[in-house]
């Protein structure tokens, strides 16, 4: 068995997990008005592999085994490109809302595998063996995965041990027969409300003395002591016409609490080896930002596409400043796509795993992220104030107001009020709603913020040869 | 009588006006769940003048008459500065949500007065007389005003007469004894659902042959045939802790339909004089953008202030990149404020009215608008991903989740989880919600978009002397 | 014969060509104090192929023939990448000063070949045959080439025929037995003072009625009537230590006058076929901008490298803002390089010629060009005011001043005054000299300006599918 | 006596001063081919006060005394505005090249006076008395002044005492009867080659233990031991038509060496009071940046004016993108001017001296500086490649080439080749020459670099009230 159906996925979520929404325990996440949307959205990763249009992209058949392509360990550029295409295709089907129910988890598995090899080389072969077994388990059961990495951190200028209390970073509080007990909390955990398994990674490098914080492990989401406090952001009920994306799409975020959770030995992937915490965190991110740019592509396509469609509808497509703005959106998208494809082509194979070029991935991610708000501004500019002043969906058909709305809100010849307003609703949902805000904050913070991307770029760029070139030209 | 109470204002809105929300007629705007919020918000302009803290700023006593300062015709820089201070103070009290229930209308009145003088000089003294009478009427009854300017426009590349139907711009369809009948629709009409009077201005210059479109007038909001189709943007019910601004503040926007509305002669301020349509539109904007920068000041203060407060709460205030970002926010605000104050000081007195320096006002407005999204990005960057992943307000006190939320979401020493989360909620409401989207779209489009501001800057800047300087230095 | 020596190249330039400098005829360009520098600089393209370090990159051996790689018609991505590498390597050896004595000409030949095929398909096979012969002639004689494309244009808002005189665009003024007579002038002609052959292309699309202007041809530089008026920009004698680049490197620019020049039939590649003028101009540019980004790479390397080296010398490498600026320079370079490599990989083979992806090439070129001045600013910022206030090279050794200069202008430990000053001189030469100005103007204008790059990006980006995606999500 | 003539100024410079150029002692600065230009340029501050057109602006008559306005201690906004106008007017006459031969020195005197009062309050009244005497002496003799502030600094990450040798910052090496002996060197000293007096200020705050470095004093330029090593930047001879600014204008920069120079007591203004070194440095800068923005105004005027004139000459003034670029230049200038004027209006009177608003001055300076390179890019864009490819001045009249140059390089109707080329020469001189580079580096570094301006902005902006506003809205 390796490909589950959407129904199997849904059923698997009714397992007694401790999910809380607005202070209340959620009885069944699949039935919850908000989390239920997230479940259906994530189910895309179970329906697409069954769909003949996507099967060849979404499914791998290898040595008689069939499994989801997300689980494919990339061996070369071609694998990376296919993976990237699948991520983009899924997000495109998901109307630009990230899906990622297998992507982030497999990135963590790739990173754990690579660090496992290093740990093996350092005399601890068992971590890598556990990772391999766990990987096979997840892949063969086609599981939905989430990853918890970012600790709550308390005072962000202080290290784990210098905080007001010792639990601001997840840590081992006890060792028991056959396992450990962990305590702490992670923030920004995407997807876990509707995943089967949760993989936990350290968030940063650790130093000697911080052994308890150098910990990585995995656990089923219904493990006792694991408590998921869901964010209500974007939870207000939405009209599906006015919110064509966010009324039907959702990814949950949680505060993930480890209230003295027991982790059995076979699920522990790092335990006190402080010198591997940083490399593990960073190796994960090397894959994670490649995924990030991949899943942002449909969003960039939509910015350019919606900008073009609404400019055309408004009758302004021939204006010089409009073309200038559309050109900017086109370049914005093209740079990210071009760098991503080059990053895949320029991958390095490390321990048998193809890793996309880290410099270019970081540059591409920063390019996307740093310029996102400006792209939003351009699309809002092309659309016009109707984004926030247009009548409601009901006003298109209402006996009292429909006549006026239809008469007065048409655009250029051939674009009736309904078409124009629906484009406005789309752009408003994408840029001027809580979903728009969510995407802005994701751009700034998801997969590491600006400063993280800049630090990584500084590290990866080879200054030595260019500085030598400068010195040579200077004659020194 | 010249200062109404908030209650008088509320009562005055129960006048049979034709307001529609989601296709349904609204029986009483003051009781409507959304528009009622807008009424209470606008009522600030009736409560503040009664409040000793604001009275001297908000009220003018002149020649034995007492009236709201918004109605004060500015005679000099000092008047402009006072007006600007009042606008800023009101918006500050209004938690950065624009109030403007008297500001925009009085700007229109100032412009109508000035154009009225030009019309008088051109042989038609009656327009100016009507404006004067109407101004006194509004001022003496302390009326709430709205202005409708932007026509629906259809194909924006075509002139009024070249559209698919002739009603894409508001026009005179008939002349009757003692008045005219107008038809058409205006978009982006702020405030009119809860104003007493509506003033209508042309949206652009008109050419010979477009006489029917060169029309300006005023009317009570309950005039038969006037139909207000309210926008539902931001209408979802909001938790007041998670949305400290937008749960309690609102400005309504409408599609304003003139379904063959009769306007009596005494309320007609332009009727066919095409050469005055453009000047009227632009003169209004000369005041309007001065107001715009004034009411944006509290928003810019809040961006800098919230950025500072959350950076401090997160324990990152000493980091170099954080100071850099805060400095950017400080400069962003200071430039707008500095230019606004200079624009008031450098006003020109035209026909007895002090007009703020148009070049500087446009530059200040463009500075605010063009850089707004970037400022948002900076504040989101300083705050962190909790903006969209934080638990709910209920999770601070819930028996099930409160303990965890309070333990894990504290910030630097002295900042508990509640304080930190409330700052996050504030910033999320301001930047990552439908209100955040509303402000972004306002920045881009309100009071004229980027291109309008740039055209005005190009026109106002004196290229002749600097080009002469260049030619002199070039020796030609 | 196919590889000339530098000496053969020099000798070939003593051919009676009509070159003028500051109003005077130049007797021998190789001996001229300024043009002589340009000759030696261009000679790099004759010395590098003879140099074992570069031979395999710079020389192609094919079917028993040996020729310079610039003449290699690119058949696939690999050919494009090799070509790009050679261009970068040559410019790197040339200390960031463009060399290009074969590159631009071969780009023109590739374009002429492709348009020749289209003309053949349209019933005129002879153009393509002439191009083929001419290509073999140039390649087999290892000739140095220049291209003249930009007409002087007069009033740039008017078409060729609407100008004050008909010669503002190069045109055919007569047809004679076996050829044509051309008149007019081209500006910004690089290299022609020291090339063997000049290829002339139309600068823009031509319309019916402009047949005389739709002309393309080639001629030896010493053809009677061809007059080259060299630009004096950067002609002041320079101290070689203070100007480590520009004292020894130069590319000449000319106003190229066609004073009724006879062109024999076999060198005519377009004659009146107006519909092919635009495609020819654009096809050339498709190659030309790929070359452009290739030869800018060493400049971007030097910006990053010099920035790093001087920051280190100044002892500020650990400062946060310094790392931020260096990261920006690193990203600046990496984006251009990544996009260029992707553009080669994503080439299309058209009429047997591999053409780099036009969208990505334009985006990469625009990225370089638009951000160049900012990169200069960053490097100047890292270096410090000594760029323009430092003592002279003589002050390092002078008896009167050497002691002070050496004592006081050292940097961090290990960096003596000489090393630090030489880095300052390098950066000043690169960014704060007439050479620096030259590079700025090249960034803005060479190979087509910003607007040209934006228009091309707008054309090449596929808006249709992304607009369809937007409409699909909007439900229309 | 209080107003010297230009000839008196010139004569005063023949005083045996030790000026070195390219390692050689300069016998007479007024006769030196480069420094002589600087002398004549600086002489503007002696000719303008004699010129009836400028006399009322440049000269102050007070209590029967007549002196140059630069020496006027500003008592209020009006004084600051006049001072600013004079600086702008002088630089305008100086063709955008800074003159400043009295400005910088008087800024230092104002700062010394204010710090002198603080020292008096701290029990040391003599410093203030010395400053007052020295101020009268300079003013009454209408002296030309220079200021040396920036130490050479060695490793910029280390404090004065931690350097490789103790002389990287100017320091007191001995106390003698009636004075002190100082040693060290200052860089970036403008004007001193042709000033009468040099005022020395500390460059940064000093800490306990750094008493020897906390020193301020003044001395005549011909004092034994003072050695001025002039920078050769921009020293190549220039054609006056091709370089209409820099062929006739110059400001010298030096490495200023104090080779055990004796300073008599009456010229010592700080001696070991470490806690006053930082305040003195910063107080000077508060005036200095106000001057900076003032003298940058003509440069910004010229950017806008030259951009406009050349766009018109090229026939592109009506293009949308051209207007956009000109609008940007107009706004660039207007923001700086507006903020400067507001900074003067919002001055604070401290110890009887009007100090322009420090926040706005820093913001204005940063605005100018940070956007300068972009403004240069825009002007280069508007001008075209002829900036660096145009024929020489001689080619306009040469018998051999004049005919072609005149025929082919005309612009739109009415603009002949000479006019167009002279505009090109002007813009090239301003942006694509060593003078252009000088202005770029000045923008980045003069009067303190970007980081200094940002730090000052961060300090001056009042975060407390806006953070309180944020907390109030957040409900905490």
PDB file of C-alpha atoms in Angstrom, chain C residues 118-237:
ATOM      1  CA  UNK C 118      13.543  34.370 -43.700  1.00  0.00           C
ATOM      2  CA  UNK C 119      14.338  36.457 -46.753  1.00  0.00           C
ATOM      3  CA  UNK C 120      15.169  33.259 -48.652  1.00  0.00           C
ATOM      4  CA  UNK C 121      11.828  31.827 -47.627  1.00  0.00           C
ATOM      5  CA  UNK C 122      10.289  35.028 -48.955  1.00  0.00           C
ATOM      6  CA  UNK C 123      11.907  34.418 -52.337  1.00  0.00           C
ATOM      7  CA  UNK C 124      15.236  36.177 -51.975  1.00  0.00           C
ATOM      8  CA  UNK C 125      17.832  33.498 -51.358  1.00  0.00           C
ATOM      9  CA  UNK C 126      20.832  35.679 -52.231  1.00  0.00           C
ATOM     10  CA  UNK C 127      20.999  37.610 -48.980  1.00  0.00           C
ATOM     11  CA  UNK C 128      21.572  34.482 -46.966  1.00  0.00           C
ATOM     12  CA  UNK C 129      24.217  33.336 -49.459  1.00  0.00           C
ATOM     13  CA  UNK C 130      26.040  36.637 -49.124  1.00  0.00           C
ATOM     14  CA  UNK C 131      25.926  36.445 -45.360  1.00  0.00           C
ATOM     15  CA  UNK C 132      27.351  32.943 -45.448  1.00  0.00           C
ATOM     16  CA  UNK C 133      30.212  34.001 -47.679  1.00  0.00           C
ATOM     17  CA  UNK C 134      30.916  37.048 -45.627  1.00  0.00           C
ATOM     18  CA  UNK C 135      30.838  35.066 -42.407  1.00  0.00           C
ATOM     19  CA  UNK C 136      33.388  32.596 -43.815  1.00  0.00           C
ATOM     20  CA  UNK C 137      35.552  35.445 -44.999  1.00  0.00           C
ATOM     21  CA  UNK C 138      35.626  37.101 -41.579  1.00  0.00           C
ATOM     22  CA  UNK C 139      36.056  33.878 -39.683  1.00  0.00           C
ATOM     23  CA  UNK C 140      38.787  32.529 -41.919  1.00  0.00           C
ATOM     24  CA  UNK C 141      40.728  35.779 -41.729  1.00  0.00           C
ATOM     25  CA  UNK C 142      40.112  36.102 -38.003  1.00  0.00           C
ATOM     26  CA  UNK C 143      38.940  39.641 -38.531  1.00  0.00           C
ATOM     27  CA  UNK C 144      38.170  42.259 -35.956  1.00  0.00           C
ATOM     28  CA  UNK C 145      34.612  43.480 -36.330  1.00  0.00           C
ATOM     29  CA  UNK C 146      32.499  46.426 -35.311  1.00  0.00           C
ATOM     30  CA  UNK C 147      28.794  47.025 -35.670  1.00  0.00           C
ATOM     31  CA  UNK C 148      27.031  50.329 -36.309  1.00  0.00           C
ATOM     32  CA  UNK C 149      23.382  50.309 -35.443  1.00  0.00           C
ATOM     33  CA  UNK C 150      22.133  53.425 -33.669  1.00  0.00           C
ATOM     34  CA  UNK C 151      21.278  56.220 -36.057  1.00  0.00           C
ATOM     35  CA  UNK C 152      21.766  59.791 -34.953  1.00  0.00           C
ATOM     36  CA  UNK C 153      17.964  60.171 -35.062  1.00  0.00           C
ATOM     37  CA  UNK C 154      17.587  63.959 -34.854  1.00  0.00           C
ATOM     38  CA  UNK C 155      14.273  64.523 -33.106  1.00  0.00           C
ATOM     39  CA  UNK C 156      13.757  61.227 -31.411  1.00  0.00           C
ATOM     40  CA  UNK C 157       9.984  61.559 -31.479  1.00  0.00           C
ATOM     41  CA  UNK C 158       9.903  61.648 -35.287  1.00  0.00           C
ATOM     42  CA  UNK C 159      10.261  58.868 -37.849  1.00  0.00           C
ATOM     43  CA  UNK C 160      13.142  58.892 -40.370  1.00  0.00           C
ATOM     44  CA  UNK C 161      11.228  60.662 -43.097  1.00  0.00           C
ATOM     45  CA  UNK C 162       9.734  63.321 -40.853  1.00  0.00           C
ATOM     46  CA  UNK C 163      13.028  64.828 -39.710  1.00  0.00           C
ATOM     47  CA  UNK C 164      14.459  68.215 -40.539  1.00  0.00           C
ATOM     48  CA  UNK C 165      16.708  66.571 -43.130  1.00  0.00           C
ATOM     49  CA  UNK C 166      16.442  63.075 -44.588  1.00  0.00           C
ATOM     50  CA  UNK C 167      19.871  61.931 -43.431  1.00  0.00           C
ATOM     51  CA  UNK C 168      19.194  61.546 -39.725  1.00  0.00           C
ATOM     52  CA  UNK C 169      18.918  57.831 -40.426  1.00  0.00           C
ATOM     53  CA  UNK C 170      21.397  56.065 -42.694  1.00  0.00           C
ATOM     54  CA  UNK C 171      19.833  55.576 -46.104  1.00  0.00           C
ATOM     55  CA  UNK C 172      20.434  54.548 -49.697  1.00  0.00           C
ATOM     56  CA  UNK C 173      20.886  57.673 -51.760  1.00  0.00           C
ATOM     57  CA  UNK C 174      21.691  56.004 -55.065  1.00  0.00           C
ATOM     58  CA  UNK C 175      21.858  52.680 -56.799  1.00  0.00           C
ATOM     59  CA  UNK C 176      24.773  52.100 -59.085  1.00  0.00           C
ATOM     60  CA  UNK C 177      25.992  49.206 -61.120  1.00  0.00           C
ATOM     61  CA  UNK C 178      26.891  46.462 -58.733  1.00  0.00           C
ATOM     62  CA  UNK C 179      25.985  48.270 -55.573  1.00  0.00           C
ATOM     63  CA  UNK C 180      24.477  51.140 -53.660  1.00  0.00           C
ATOM     64  CA  UNK C 181      25.581  54.465 -52.243  1.00  0.00           C
ATOM     65  CA  UNK C 182      24.707  55.145 -48.601  1.00  0.00           C
ATOM     66  CA  UNK C 183      24.650  58.349 -46.607  1.00  0.00           C
ATOM     67  CA  UNK C 184      24.036  59.192 -42.987  1.00  0.00           C
ATOM     68  CA  UNK C 185      25.657  58.669 -39.625  1.00  0.00           C
ATOM     69  CA  UNK C 186      25.546  56.269 -36.724  1.00  0.00           C
ATOM     70  CA  UNK C 187      26.422  57.084 -33.132  1.00  0.00           C
ATOM     71  CA  UNK C 188      27.747  54.995 -30.271  1.00  0.00           C
ATOM     72  CA  UNK C 189      29.762  52.851 -32.641  1.00  0.00           C
ATOM     73  CA  UNK C 190      32.135  50.990 -30.408  1.00  0.00           C
ATOM     74  CA  UNK C 191      35.450  49.597 -31.582  1.00  0.00           C
ATOM     75  CA  UNK C 192      35.370  50.636 -35.214  1.00  0.00           C
ATOM     76  CA  UNK C 193      38.537  52.736 -35.001  1.00  0.00           C
ATOM     77  CA  UNK C 194      40.416  49.520 -34.483  1.00  0.00           C
ATOM     78  CA  UNK C 195      38.290  46.948 -36.306  1.00  0.00           C
ATOM     79  CA  UNK C 196      38.836  45.561 -39.778  1.00  0.00           C
ATOM     80  CA  UNK C 197      35.248  45.370 -40.852  1.00  0.00           C
ATOM     81  CA  UNK C 198      32.135  47.320 -40.024  1.00  0.00           C
ATOM     82  CA  UNK C 199      28.687  45.744 -40.189  1.00  0.00           C
ATOM     83  CA  UNK C 200      25.733  48.109 -40.417  1.00  0.00           C
ATOM     84  CA  UNK C 201      22.267  47.243 -39.155  1.00  0.00           C
ATOM     85  CA  UNK C 202      19.014  49.194 -39.066  1.00  0.00           C
ATOM     86  CA  UNK C 203      18.208  50.619 -35.653  1.00  0.00           C
ATOM     87  CA  UNK C 204      14.448  50.083 -35.602  1.00  0.00           C
ATOM     88  CA  UNK C 205      11.453  48.798 -37.473  1.00  0.00           C
ATOM     89  CA  UNK C 206      10.719  50.539 -40.747  1.00  0.00           C
ATOM     90  CA  UNK C 207       7.422  51.071 -42.442  1.00  0.00           C
ATOM     91  CA  UNK C 208       6.321  51.169 -46.030  1.00  0.00           C
ATOM     92  CA  UNK C 209       7.698  54.345 -47.566  1.00  0.00           C
ATOM     93  CA  UNK C 210      10.924  54.018 -45.595  1.00  0.00           C
ATOM     94  CA  UNK C 211      12.561  51.566 -48.010  1.00  0.00           C
ATOM     95  CA  UNK C 212      15.700  53.666 -48.362  1.00  0.00           C
ATOM     96  CA  UNK C 213      16.271  53.308 -44.628  1.00  0.00           C
ATOM     97  CA  UNK C 214      15.780  49.545 -44.550  1.00  0.00           C
ATOM     98  CA  UNK C 215      19.364  48.755 -45.302  1.00  0.00           C
ATOM     99  CA  UNK C 216      22.050  46.496 -43.903  1.00  0.00           C
ATOM    100  CA  UNK C 217      25.543  45.966 -45.234  1.00  0.00           C
ATOM    101  CA  UNK C 218      29.204  45.514 -44.396  1.00  0.00           C
ATOM    102  CA  UNK C 219      32.382  47.235 -45.437  1.00  0.00           C
ATOM    103  CA  UNK C 220      36.112  47.365 -44.700  1.00  0.00           C
ATOM    104  CA  UNK C 221      36.925  50.203 -42.348  1.00  0.00           C
ATOM    105  CA  UNK C 222      39.194  51.882 -44.875  1.00  0.00           C
ATOM    106  CA  UNK C 223      36.426  52.210 -47.461  1.00  0.00           C
ATOM    107  CA  UNK C 224      36.435  55.683 -49.031  1.00  0.00           C
ATOM    108  CA  UNK C 225      33.800  57.954 -47.569  1.00  0.00           C
ATOM    109  CA  UNK C 226      33.653  56.206 -44.201  1.00  0.00           C
ATOM    110  CA  UNK C 227      34.706  58.720 -41.571  1.00  0.00           C
ATOM    111  CA  UNK C 228      35.165  57.961 -37.920  1.00  0.00           C
ATOM    112  CA  UNK C 229      34.985  60.831 -35.456  1.00  0.00           C
ATOM    113  CA  UNK C 230      36.269  59.502 -32.169  1.00  0.00           C
ATOM    114  CA  UNK C 231      34.952  60.541 -28.798  1.00  0.00           C
ATOM    115  CA  UNK C 232      37.458  62.154 -26.419  1.00  0.00           C
ATOM    116  CA  UNK C 233      35.652  60.885 -23.327  1.00  0.00           C
ATOM    117  CA  UNK C 234      38.220  59.661 -20.844  1.00  0.00           C
ATOM    118  CA  UNK C 235      41.137  60.816 -22.953  1.00  0.00           C
ATOM    119  CA  UNK C 236      43.103  62.670 -20.301  1.00  0.00           C
ATOM    120  CA  UNK C 237      46.436  60.999 -19.518  1.00  0.00           C
TER     121      UNK C 237
END
